[in-house]
CSV table of C-alpha atoms in Angstrom, one decimal:
chain,number,residue,atom,x,y,z
A,996,MET,CA,-10.6,78.7,80.1
A,997,ASN,CA,-12.8,78.6,83.2
A,998,VAL,CA,-15.8,76.4,83.1
A,999,ILE,CA,-18.1,76.0,85.5
A,1000,VAL,CA,-19.1,71.9,85.5
A,1001,ASP,CA,-21.8,69.6,86.7
A,1002,LEU,CA,-20.7,66.4,87.4
A,1003,CYS,CA,-22.4,63.1,88.3
A,1004,VAL,CA,-20.6,59.6,88.9
A,1005,VAL,CA,-22.6,56.7,88.9
A,1006,PRO,CA,-20.5,53.7,90.2
A,1007,MET,CA,-22.0,50.4,88.7
A,1008,GLY,CA,-21.8,46.8,90.1
A,1009,VAL,CA,-21.4,47.6,94.0
A,1010,GLY,CA,-25.1,47.6,94.6
A,1011,VAL,CA,-27.7,50.5,95.2
A,1012,SER,CA,-26.0,52.4,97.7
A,1013,VAL,CA,-23.5,54.4,96.3
A,1014,GLY,CA,-23.1,57.2,98.8
A,1015,LYS,CA,-19.6,56.9,100.2
A,1016,TYR,CA,-18.1,56.9,96.3
A,1017,VAL,CA,-19.7,60.5,96.0
A,1018,ALA,CA,-18.5,61.3,99.2
A,1019,GLU,CA,-15.0,60.4,98.4
A,1020,CYS,CA,-15.6,62.3,94.9
A,1021,GLN,CA,-16.6,65.2,97.5
A,1022,ASN,CA,-13.0,64.7,98.9
A,1023,VAL,CA,-11.3,64.9,95.5
A,1024,LEU,CA,-12.7,68.2,94.8
A,1025,ARG,CA,-12.0,69.8,98.4
A,1026,GLU,CA,-8.0,68.3,98.2
A,1027,ALA,CA,-8.5,69.8,94.8
A,1028,GLY,CA,-8.9,73.2,96.6
A,1029,LEU,CA,-11.9,73.5,93.8
A,1030,GLU,CA,-15.1,75.5,94.8
A,1031,HIS,CA,-18.1,73.1,94.4
A,1032,GLN,CA,-21.5,72.5,95.4
A,1033,LEU,CA,-23.2,68.9,96.1
A,1034,HIS,CA,-26.7,69.3,95.3
A,1035,ALA,CA,-29.4,66.2,94.9
A,1036,TYR,CA,-28.5,65.0,91.5
A,1037,GLY,CA,-24.8,66.1,91.0
A,1038,THR,CA,-22.0,68.3,92.5
A,1039,ASN,CA,-21.3,72.0,90.6
A,1040,ILE,CA,-17.9,72.9,90.2
A,1041,GLU,CA,-16.3,75.7,89.0
A,1042,GLY,CA,-12.5,76.2,88.2
A,1043,ASP,CA,-9.7,76.1,85.4
A,1044,TRP,CA,-10.7,73.5,82.8
A,1045,ASP,CA,-7.4,71.7,83.2
A,1046,GLU,CA,-8.0,72.0,87.1
A,1047,VAL,CA,-11.7,70.6,87.0
A,1048,PHE,CA,-10.8,67.7,84.7
A,1049,ALA,CA,-7.7,66.4,86.5
A,1050,ALA,CA,-10.1,66.1,89.3
A,1051,ILE,CA,-12.8,64.7,87.5
A,1052,LYS,CA,-10.6,62.0,86.2
A,1053,LEU,CA,-9.1,61.5,89.7
A,1054,CYS,CA,-12.9,60.7,90.8
A,1055,HIS,CA,-12.9,57.7,88.2
A,1056,GLU,CA,-9.2,56.5,89.8
A,1057,ARG,CA,-10.5,56.2,93.3
A,1058,VAL,CA,-13.9,55.3,92.8
A,1059,HIS,CA,-12.5,52.2,90.7
A,1060,ALA,CA,-9.5,51.7,93.6
A,1061,MET,CA,-12.6,51.6,96.5
A,1062,GLY,CA,-14.2,48.8,94.5
A,1063,ALA,CA,-16.1,49.8,91.5
A,1064,PRO,CA,-15.6,48.1,88.3
A,1065,ARG,CA,-17.6,50.4,86.6
A,1066,ILE,CA,-18.7,54.0,86.3
A,1067,THR,CA,-20.8,55.8,83.9
A,1068,THR,CA,-20.6,59.7,84.4
A,1069,SER,CA,-22.8,62.5,83.4
A,1070,ILE,CA,-20.6,65.8,82.7
A,1071,LYS,CA,-22.1,69.7,82.0
A,1072,VAL,CA,-19.5,71.8,81.2
A,1073,GLY,CA,-20.1,75.8,80.4
A,1074,THR,CA,-17.9,78.0,78.9
A,1075,ARG,CA,-18.2,81.5,77.6
A,1076,THR,CA,-15.8,84.4,76.1
A,1077,ASP,CA,-18.4,87.1,76.6
A,1078,ARG,CA,-18.0,88.2,80.3
A,1079,PRO,CA,-16.8,86.2,83.4
A,1080,GLN,CA,-19.8,84.3,85.3
A,1081,SER,CA,-19.8,82.3,88.7
A,1082,MET,CA,-22.2,79.7,89.9
A,1083,GLN,CA,-23.3,82.3,92.0
A,1084,ASP,CA,-23.7,84.5,88.9
A,1085,LYS,CA,-25.9,81.9,87.2
A,1086,ILE,CA,-28.2,81.3,90.2
A,1087,ASN,CA,-28.5,85.4,90.4
A,1088,SER,CA,-29.3,85.7,86.5
A,1089,VAL,CA,-32.6,83.6,87.1
A,1090,ALA,CA,-33.5,85.3,90.4
A,1091,ASP,CA,-33.0,88.5,89.0
A,1092,GLN,CA,-36.0,87.8,85.9
A,1093,LYS,CA,-38.2,86.6,89.1
A,1094,ASN,CA,-38.0,90.0,90.7
A,1095,SER,CA,-37.8,92.0,87.6
B,417,MET,CA,-7.7,54.4,81.3
B,418,ASN,CA,-9.8,53.9,78.5
B,419,VAL,CA,-12.9,55.7,78.1
B,420,ILE,CA,-15.9,55.8,75.9
B,421,VAL,CA,-17.3,59.0,75.8
B,422,ASP,CA,-20.7,60.8,74.3
B,423,LEU,CA,-20.0,64.1,73.9
B,424,CYS,CA,-22.5,67.0,72.6
B,425,VAL,CA,-21.2,70.5,72.0
B,426,VAL,CA,-24.5,73.1,71.9
B,427,PRO,CA,-22.9,76.7,71.0
B,428,MET,CA,-25.3,79.6,72.2
B,429,GLY,CA,-25.8,82.9,71.1
B,430,VAL,CA,-25.3,81.6,67.0
B,431,GLY,CA,-28.6,81.5,66.2
B,432,VAL,CA,-30.4,77.8,65.5
B,433,SER,CA,-28.0,76.6,62.9
B,434,VAL,CA,-25.3,74.9,64.8
B,435,GLY,CA,-24.4,72.2,62.0
B,436,LYS,CA,-20.7,74.3,60.9
B,437,TYR,CA,-19.7,74.3,64.3
B,438,VAL,CA,-20.5,70.3,65.2
B,439,ALA,CA,-18.7,70.0,61.9
B,440,GLU,CA,-15.3,71.4,63.2
B,441,CYS,CA,-15.8,69.3,66.1
B,442,GLN,CA,-15.7,66.2,64.3
B,443,ASN,CA,-13.0,67.9,62.7
B,444,VAL,CA,-11.0,68.3,66.2
B,445,LEU,CA,-11.9,64.6,66.4
B,446,ARG,CA,-10.6,63.4,63.2
B,447,GLU,CA,-7.2,65.4,63.5
B,448,ALA,CA,-6.7,63.8,67.4
B,449,GLY,CA,-6.7,60.2,65.5
B,450,LEU,CA,-9.4,59.4,67.8
B,451,GLU,CA,-12.4,56.7,66.6
B,452,HIS,CA,-15.6,58.6,66.7
B,453,GLN,CA,-19.1,57.9,65.7
B,454,LEU,CA,-21.6,60.9,64.7
B,455,HIS,CA,-24.9,59.9,65.9
B,456,ALA,CA,-28.3,62.5,65.7
B,457,TYR,CA,-28.0,63.7,69.3
B,458,GLY,CA,-23.9,63.8,70.0
B,459,THR,CA,-21.2,62.1,68.7
B,460,ASN,CA,-19.2,58.6,70.5
B,461,ILE,CA,-15.3,58.9,71.0
B,462,GLU,CA,-13.2,55.9,72.1
B,463,GLY,CA,-9.6,56.3,73.7
B,464,ASP,CA,-7.4,57.2,76.1
B,465,TRP,CA,-8.8,59.9,78.9
B,466,ASP,CA,-6.4,62.2,78.5
B,467,GLU,CA,-6.5,62.2,74.7
B,468,VAL,CA,-9.8,62.4,74.6
B,469,PHE,CA,-10.1,65.3,77.1
B,470,ALA,CA,-7.7,66.9,75.3
B,471,ALA,CA,-9.9,66.9,71.8
B,472,ILE,CA,-12.9,68.0,74.2
B,473,LYS,CA,-11.3,71.0,75.2
B,474,LEU,CA,-10.1,71.7,71.6
B,475,CYS,CA,-13.5,71.8,70.5
B,476,HIS,CA,-14.5,74.4,73.0
B,477,GLU,CA,-11.5,76.7,72.1
B,478,ARG,CA,-12.5,76.2,68.1
B,479,VAL,CA,-15.9,76.8,68.5
B,480,HIS,CA,-15.4,79.7,70.8
B,481,ALA,CA,-12.8,81.0,67.8
B,482,MET,CA,-15.7,80.5,65.3
B,483,GLY,CA,-17.4,83.2,67.4
B,484,ALA,CA,-19.7,81.6,69.8
B,485,PRO,CA,-19.6,83.5,72.8
B,486,ARG,CA,-20.4,80.3,75.1
B,487,ILE,CA,-20.9,76.8,75.2
B,488,THR,CA,-22.8,74.0,77.0
B,489,THR,CA,-21.2,70.8,76.5
B,490,SER,CA,-23.1,67.6,77.7
B,491,ILE,CA,-20.3,64.1,77.9
B,492,LYS,CA,-21.1,61.4,79.3
B,493,VAL,CA,-18.0,59.2,80.2
B,494,GLY,CA,-17.6,55.4,80.7
B,495,THR,CA,-14.6,53.6,82.5
B,496,ARG,CA,-14.7,50.3,84.0
B,497,THR,CA,-11.6,48.3,85.0
B,498,ASP,CA,-13.1,44.4,84.7
B,499,ARG,CA,-12.5,44.0,81.0
B,500,PRO,CA,-11.7,46.2,78.1
B,501,GLN,CA,-15.0,47.0,76.2
B,502,SER,CA,-15.3,48.9,72.4
B,503,MET,CA,-18.0,51.2,71.3
B,504,GLN,CA,-19.1,48.0,69.2
B,505,ASP,CA,-19.3,45.8,72.3
B,506,LYS,CA,-21.3,48.0,74.1
B,507,ILE,CA,-23.8,47.7,71.0
B,508,ASN,CA,-23.2,44.1,70.5
B,509,SER,CA,-24.0,43.4,74.1
B,510,VAL,CA,-27.8,44.5,73.5
B,511,ALA,CA,-27.9,42.8,70.4
B,512,ASP,CA,-26.7,39.6,71.5
B,513,GLN,CA,-29.8,39.8,74.1
B,514,LYS,CA,-32.1,40.6,71.5
B,515,ASN,CA,-30.8,37.4,69.7
B,516,SER,CA,-30.9,34.9,72.8
C,349,MET,CA,-44.8,68.9,69.6
C,350,ASN,CA,-42.4,66.0,67.8
C,351,VAL,CA,-39.3,65.9,69.7
C,352,ILE,CA,-36.1,64.1,69.1
C,353,VAL,CA,-34.5,62.3,72.2
C,354,ASP,CA,-31.3,60.4,73.3
C,355,LEU,CA,-31.9,58.2,76.3
C,356,CYS,CA,-29.7,56.1,78.2
C,357,VAL,CA,-31.0,54.3,81.0
C,358,VAL,CA,-28.7,52.8,83.5
C,359,PRO,CA,-29.9,50.1,85.8
C,360,MET,CA,-28.4,50.1,89.5
C,361,GLY,CA,-28.0,47.3,91.9
C,362,VAL,CA,-27.7,44.8,89.2
C,363,GLY,CA,-24.3,44.0,88.8
C,364,VAL,CA,-21.7,45.4,85.8
C,365,SER,CA,-23.8,43.7,82.5
C,366,VAL,CA,-26.8,45.5,81.8
C,367,GLY,CA,-27.4,44.6,78.0
C,368,LYS,CA,-30.6,42.5,78.9
C,369,TYR,CA,-31.9,45.4,80.3
C,370,VAL,CA,-30.9,47.8,77.5
C,371,ALA,CA,-32.5,45.4,74.9
C,372,GLU,CA,-35.7,45.3,76.5
C,373,CYS,CA,-36.0,49.3,76.6
C,374,GLN,CA,-35.3,48.5,72.8
C,375,ASN,CA,-38.3,46.4,72.9
C,376,VAL,CA,-40.7,48.5,74.6
C,377,LEU,CA,-39.5,51.5,71.9
C,378,ARG,CA,-40.2,49.1,69.0
C,379,GLU,CA,-43.1,47.7,70.5
C,380,ALA,CA,-44.6,51.3,70.7
C,381,GLY,CA,-43.6,52.1,67.2
C,382,LEU,CA,-41.3,54.9,67.5
C,383,GLU,CA,-38.4,55.0,65.7
C,384,HIS,CA,-35.1,54.5,67.2
C,385,GLN,CA,-31.6,53.9,66.6
C,386,LEU,CA,-29.3,52.1,69.2
C,387,HIS,CA,-25.7,53.8,69.1
C,388,ALA,CA,-22.9,53.1,71.9
C,389,TYR,CA,-24.0,55.2,74.6
C,390,GLY,CA,-27.7,55.4,74.3
C,391,THR,CA,-30.7,55.4,72.2
C,392,ASN,CA,-31.9,58.3,69.5
C,393,ILE,CA,-36.0,58.2,69.7
C,394,GLU,CA,-38.0,60.7,67.4
C,395,GLY,CA,-41.7,60.8,67.9
C,396,ASP,CA,-44.7,62.8,69.7
C,397,TRP,CA,-43.6,64.1,72.9
C,398,ASP,CA,-46.4,62.0,74.6
C,399,GLU,CA,-45.7,58.8,72.9
C,400,VAL,CA,-41.9,59.3,73.4
C,401,PHE,CA,-42.0,60.1,77.3
C,402,ALA,CA,-45.0,57.2,77.8
C,403,ALA,CA,-42.3,55.0,76.4
C,404,ILE,CA,-39.7,56.0,78.3
C,405,LYS,CA,-41.9,55.6,81.6
C,406,LEU,CA,-42.7,52.4,80.5
C,407,CYS,CA,-38.6,51.4,80.5
C,408,HIS,CA,-38.8,52.3,83.8
C,409,GLU,CA,-41.4,50.0,84.8
C,410,ARG,CA,-40.0,47.2,82.7
C,411,VAL,CA,-36.5,47.4,83.9
C,412,HIS,CA,-38.0,47.7,87.6
C,413,ALA,CA,-40.1,44.3,86.9
C,414,MET,CA,-37.1,42.6,85.9
C,415,GLY,CA,-35.2,43.1,89.3
C,416,ALA,CA,-33.4,46.5,89.1
C,417,PRO,CA,-34.4,48.4,92.4
C,418,ARG,CA,-32.7,51.6,91.2
C,419,ILE,CA,-32.1,53.0,87.9
C,420,THR,CA,-30.7,56.3,86.9
C,421,THR,CA,-31.8,57.8,83.4
C,422,SER,CA,-30.2,60.4,81.5
C,423,ILE,CA,-32.4,61.9,78.8
C,424,LYS,CA,-31.6,65.0,76.1
C,425,VAL,CA,-34.8,66.4,74.4
C,426,GLY,CA,-35.0,68.6,71.5
C,427,THR,CA,-38.1,70.7,70.0
C,428,ARG,CA,-38.2,73.2,67.6
C,429,THR,CA,-40.5,75.6,66.1
C,430,ASP,CA,-39.0,77.0,63.3
C,431,ARG,CA,-38.7,73.8,61.2
C,432,PRO,CA,-39.3,70.1,61.2
C,433,GLN,CA,-36.1,68.0,61.2
C,434,SER,CA,-35.8,64.7,61.6
C,435,MET,CA,-32.8,62.7,63.1
C,436,GLN,CA,-31.4,62.3,59.8
C,437,ASP,CA,-31.6,65.7,59.2
C,438,LYS,CA,-29.8,66.5,62.0
C,439,ILE,CA,-26.8,64.1,60.7
C,440,ASN,CA,-27.0,65.5,57.3
C,441,SER,CA,-26.8,69.3,58.6
C,442,VAL,CA,-23.0,68.2,60.2
C,443,ALA,CA,-22.3,66.2,56.8
C,444,ASP,CA,-23.2,69.0,54.5
C,445,GLN,CA,-21.2,71.4,56.2
C,446,LYS,CA,-18.2,68.8,55.7
C,447,ASN,CA,-18.9,68.7,52.0
C,448,SER,CA,-19.1,72.6,51.5
D,257,MET,CA,-44.0,56.0,90.5
D,258,ASN,CA,-42.0,58.9,92.1
D,259,VAL,CA,-39.3,60.5,90.8
D,260,ILE,CA,-36.1,62.7,91.2
D,261,VAL,CA,-35.1,64.7,88.2
D,262,ASP,CA,-32.2,66.9,87.3
D,263,LEU,CA,-33.7,69.3,84.6
D,264,CYS,CA,-31.1,71.6,82.4
D,265,VAL,CA,-33.0,73.8,79.3
D,266,VAL,CA,-31.4,75.8,77.1
D,267,PRO,CA,-32.9,78.0,74.4
D,268,MET,CA,-31.3,78.2,71.0
D,269,GLY,CA,-31.5,81.3,69.0
D,270,VAL,CA,-32.4,83.6,71.5
D,271,GLY,CA,-28.8,84.8,72.2
D,272,VAL,CA,-26.2,84.2,75.3
D,273,SER,CA,-28.5,85.4,78.1
D,274,VAL,CA,-31.4,82.8,79.0
D,275,GLY,CA,-32.0,83.3,82.9
D,276,LYS,CA,-35.9,85.0,81.8
D,277,TYR,CA,-36.4,81.2,80.2
D,278,VAL,CA,-35.0,79.8,83.1
D,279,ALA,CA,-37.0,81.8,85.4
D,280,GLU,CA,-40.2,80.9,83.5
D,281,CYS,CA,-39.4,77.5,83.8
D,282,GLN,CA,-39.1,77.9,87.8
D,283,ASN,CA,-42.7,79.6,87.3
D,284,VAL,CA,-44.0,76.4,85.5
D,285,LEU,CA,-42.8,74.4,88.5
D,286,ARG,CA,-44.1,76.4,91.4
D,287,GLU,CA,-47.3,76.6,89.6
D,288,ALA,CA,-47.3,72.9,89.2
D,289,GLY,CA,-46.9,72.6,93.1
D,290,LEU,CA,-43.9,70.4,92.6
D,291,GLU,CA,-40.8,70.8,95.1
D,292,HIS,CA,-37.8,71.9,93.3
D,293,GLN,CA,-34.1,73.5,94.1
D,294,LEU,CA,-32.8,75.5,91.5
D,295,HIS,CA,-28.7,75.2,91.4
D,296,ALA,CA,-25.8,76.7,89.5
D,297,TYR,CA,-26.5,73.9,86.3
D,298,GLY,CA,-30.5,72.9,86.6
D,299,THR,CA,-33.3,72.5,88.5
D,300,ASN,CA,-33.7,69.6,91.0
D,301,ILE,CA,-37.4,68.4,91.2
D,302,GLU,CA,-39.2,65.7,93.0
D,303,GLY,CA,-42.8,64.3,92.7
D,304,ASP,CA,-45.3,62.0,90.7
D,305,TRP,CA,-43.4,60.9,87.1
D,306,ASP,CA,-46.3,62.0,85.3
D,307,GLU,CA,-46.6,65.1,87.2
D,308,VAL,CA,-42.8,66.2,86.6
D,309,PHE,CA,-42.9,65.2,83.2
D,310,ALA,CA,-46.2,67.5,82.5
D,311,ALA,CA,-44.5,70.4,83.8
D,312,ILE,CA,-41.4,69.8,81.7
D,313,LYS,CA,-43.3,69.9,78.7
D,314,LEU,CA,-45.2,72.7,80.0
D,315,CYS,CA,-41.5,74.4,80.3
D,316,HIS,CA,-40.9,73.3,76.7
D,317,GLU,CA,-44.0,75.4,75.5
D,318,ARG,CA,-43.7,78.4,77.4
D,319,VAL,CA,-40.3,79.2,76.4
D,320,HIS,CA,-41.3,78.3,72.6
D,321,ALA,CA,-44.3,80.8,73.3
D,322,MET,CA,-41.6,83.2,74.4
D,323,GLY,CA,-39.7,83.4,71.3
D,324,ALA,CA,-37.5,80.7,71.5
D,325,PRO,CA,-36.9,78.6,68.2
D,326,ARG,CA,-35.3,75.3,69.3
D,327,ILE,CA,-34.7,74.1,72.7
D,328,THR,CA,-32.4,71.4,73.8
D,329,THR,CA,-33.0,70.0,77.5
D,330,SER,CA,-31.0,67.4,79.6
D,331,ILE,CA,-33.1,65.5,81.9
D,332,LYS,CA,-31.3,63.0,84.7
D,333,VAL,CA,-34.3,60.9,86.0
D,334,GLY,CA,-34.1,58.6,89.2
D,335,THR,CA,-36.4,55.9,90.2
D,336,ARG,CA,-36.2,53.1,92.9
D,337,THR,CA,-38.3,50.7,94.0
D,338,ASP,CA,-36.2,49.3,97.2
D,339,ARG,CA,-37.0,52.4,99.3
D,340,PRO,CA,-38.4,56.0,99.3
D,341,GLN,CA,-35.6,58.7,98.8
D,342,SER,CA,-36.1,62.6,98.6
D,343,MET,CA,-33.9,64.9,97.7
D,344,GLN,CA,-32.5,65.8,100.8
D,345,ASP,CA,-32.0,62.2,101.6
D,346,LYS,CA,-29.8,62.1,98.6
D,347,ILE,CA,-27.7,64.9,99.7
D,348,ASN,CA,-27.5,63.2,103.2
D,349,SER,CA,-27.0,59.7,102.3
D,350,VAL,CA,-23.1,61.5,101.2
D,351,ALA,CA,-23.3,63.7,104.4
D,352,ASP,CA,-23.6,60.6,106.2
D,353,GLN,CA,-20.5,58.9,104.8
D,354,LYS,CA,-18.4,61.9,105.3
D,355,ASN,CA,-19.0,62.1,109.2
D,356,SER,CA,-18.8,58.2,109.5
């Protein structure tokens, strides 16, 4: 089952600057070979359900290992059975409306 | 790794009434033996990371099998390494503040 | 426009224990006279759009005033024009499916 | 109070293709003069709290007016008092870690 995910990992108990933890999650996604795109409030990821969620679990493990005692993460997950759809398709479906 | 999760499954393309799909997700959680509590905008779940996310995947599979061509799901996931915390502990930590 | 909201306020830069900040948000909601229900990963709120969002803004102001330098909040907002629906109606719509 | 918001509006009861509703929300944001950036699972917005939330309310009103009987929207809201931070700053804070 293919998924498009939006991931936002928030480490708690490590102060206000969390860029290095988010960067480590980007490393996890890259090492997993998952297509992903950082934005200002999270990261879009595309791939097989099991591979994507294995990577998200590894993000939690790595961020805890870096010293964060608590993590709260928001995830949005989209699946569809009617037709395949990539992250770029989703963006195009909005842009197409604007141009029509 | 123990998690507390908030899950909100939204089937799309099946009209405005989605109660039966949410009820099926409750069945999935019950069959999985996971502690869970329905609220007005989702369901709190507590358990082992792998068991909870296996159940969430099964929710998607079941809701698609019921005829929903598209699903968008919101998940919040909390983990902590400093101390164990149950769903009830989280509620109590707020109530304790009120009473102090 | 009536809304049902799920609110989860996460103060950052104040350590791992955030119960007192969440409790202050409960105070804000109570003082605003808004129907609300705490759960293990947020608070359900029901009311007029403007009143609910004014309260959410006040939550941010109060939590900053308590010393939190950064806040990340998750909100789910539901509106519908087909029929009125309360928080309890939503829970009942799932329970009714189970019993049918 | 300045906010960075991530907005994901999901119309229900209108079938699986929701691009035209999302495009209308982009129109609302543009008309409001708010800096915003579409991504594959939502839209990042930056601006004054009141202006941003007025635009989000208008998105709901417009999408209902287009015929959607029900809407469920996910919002993430970030505020901070320690220092100003733009959407681009957030992305840079992660990129800087990678390069360090």
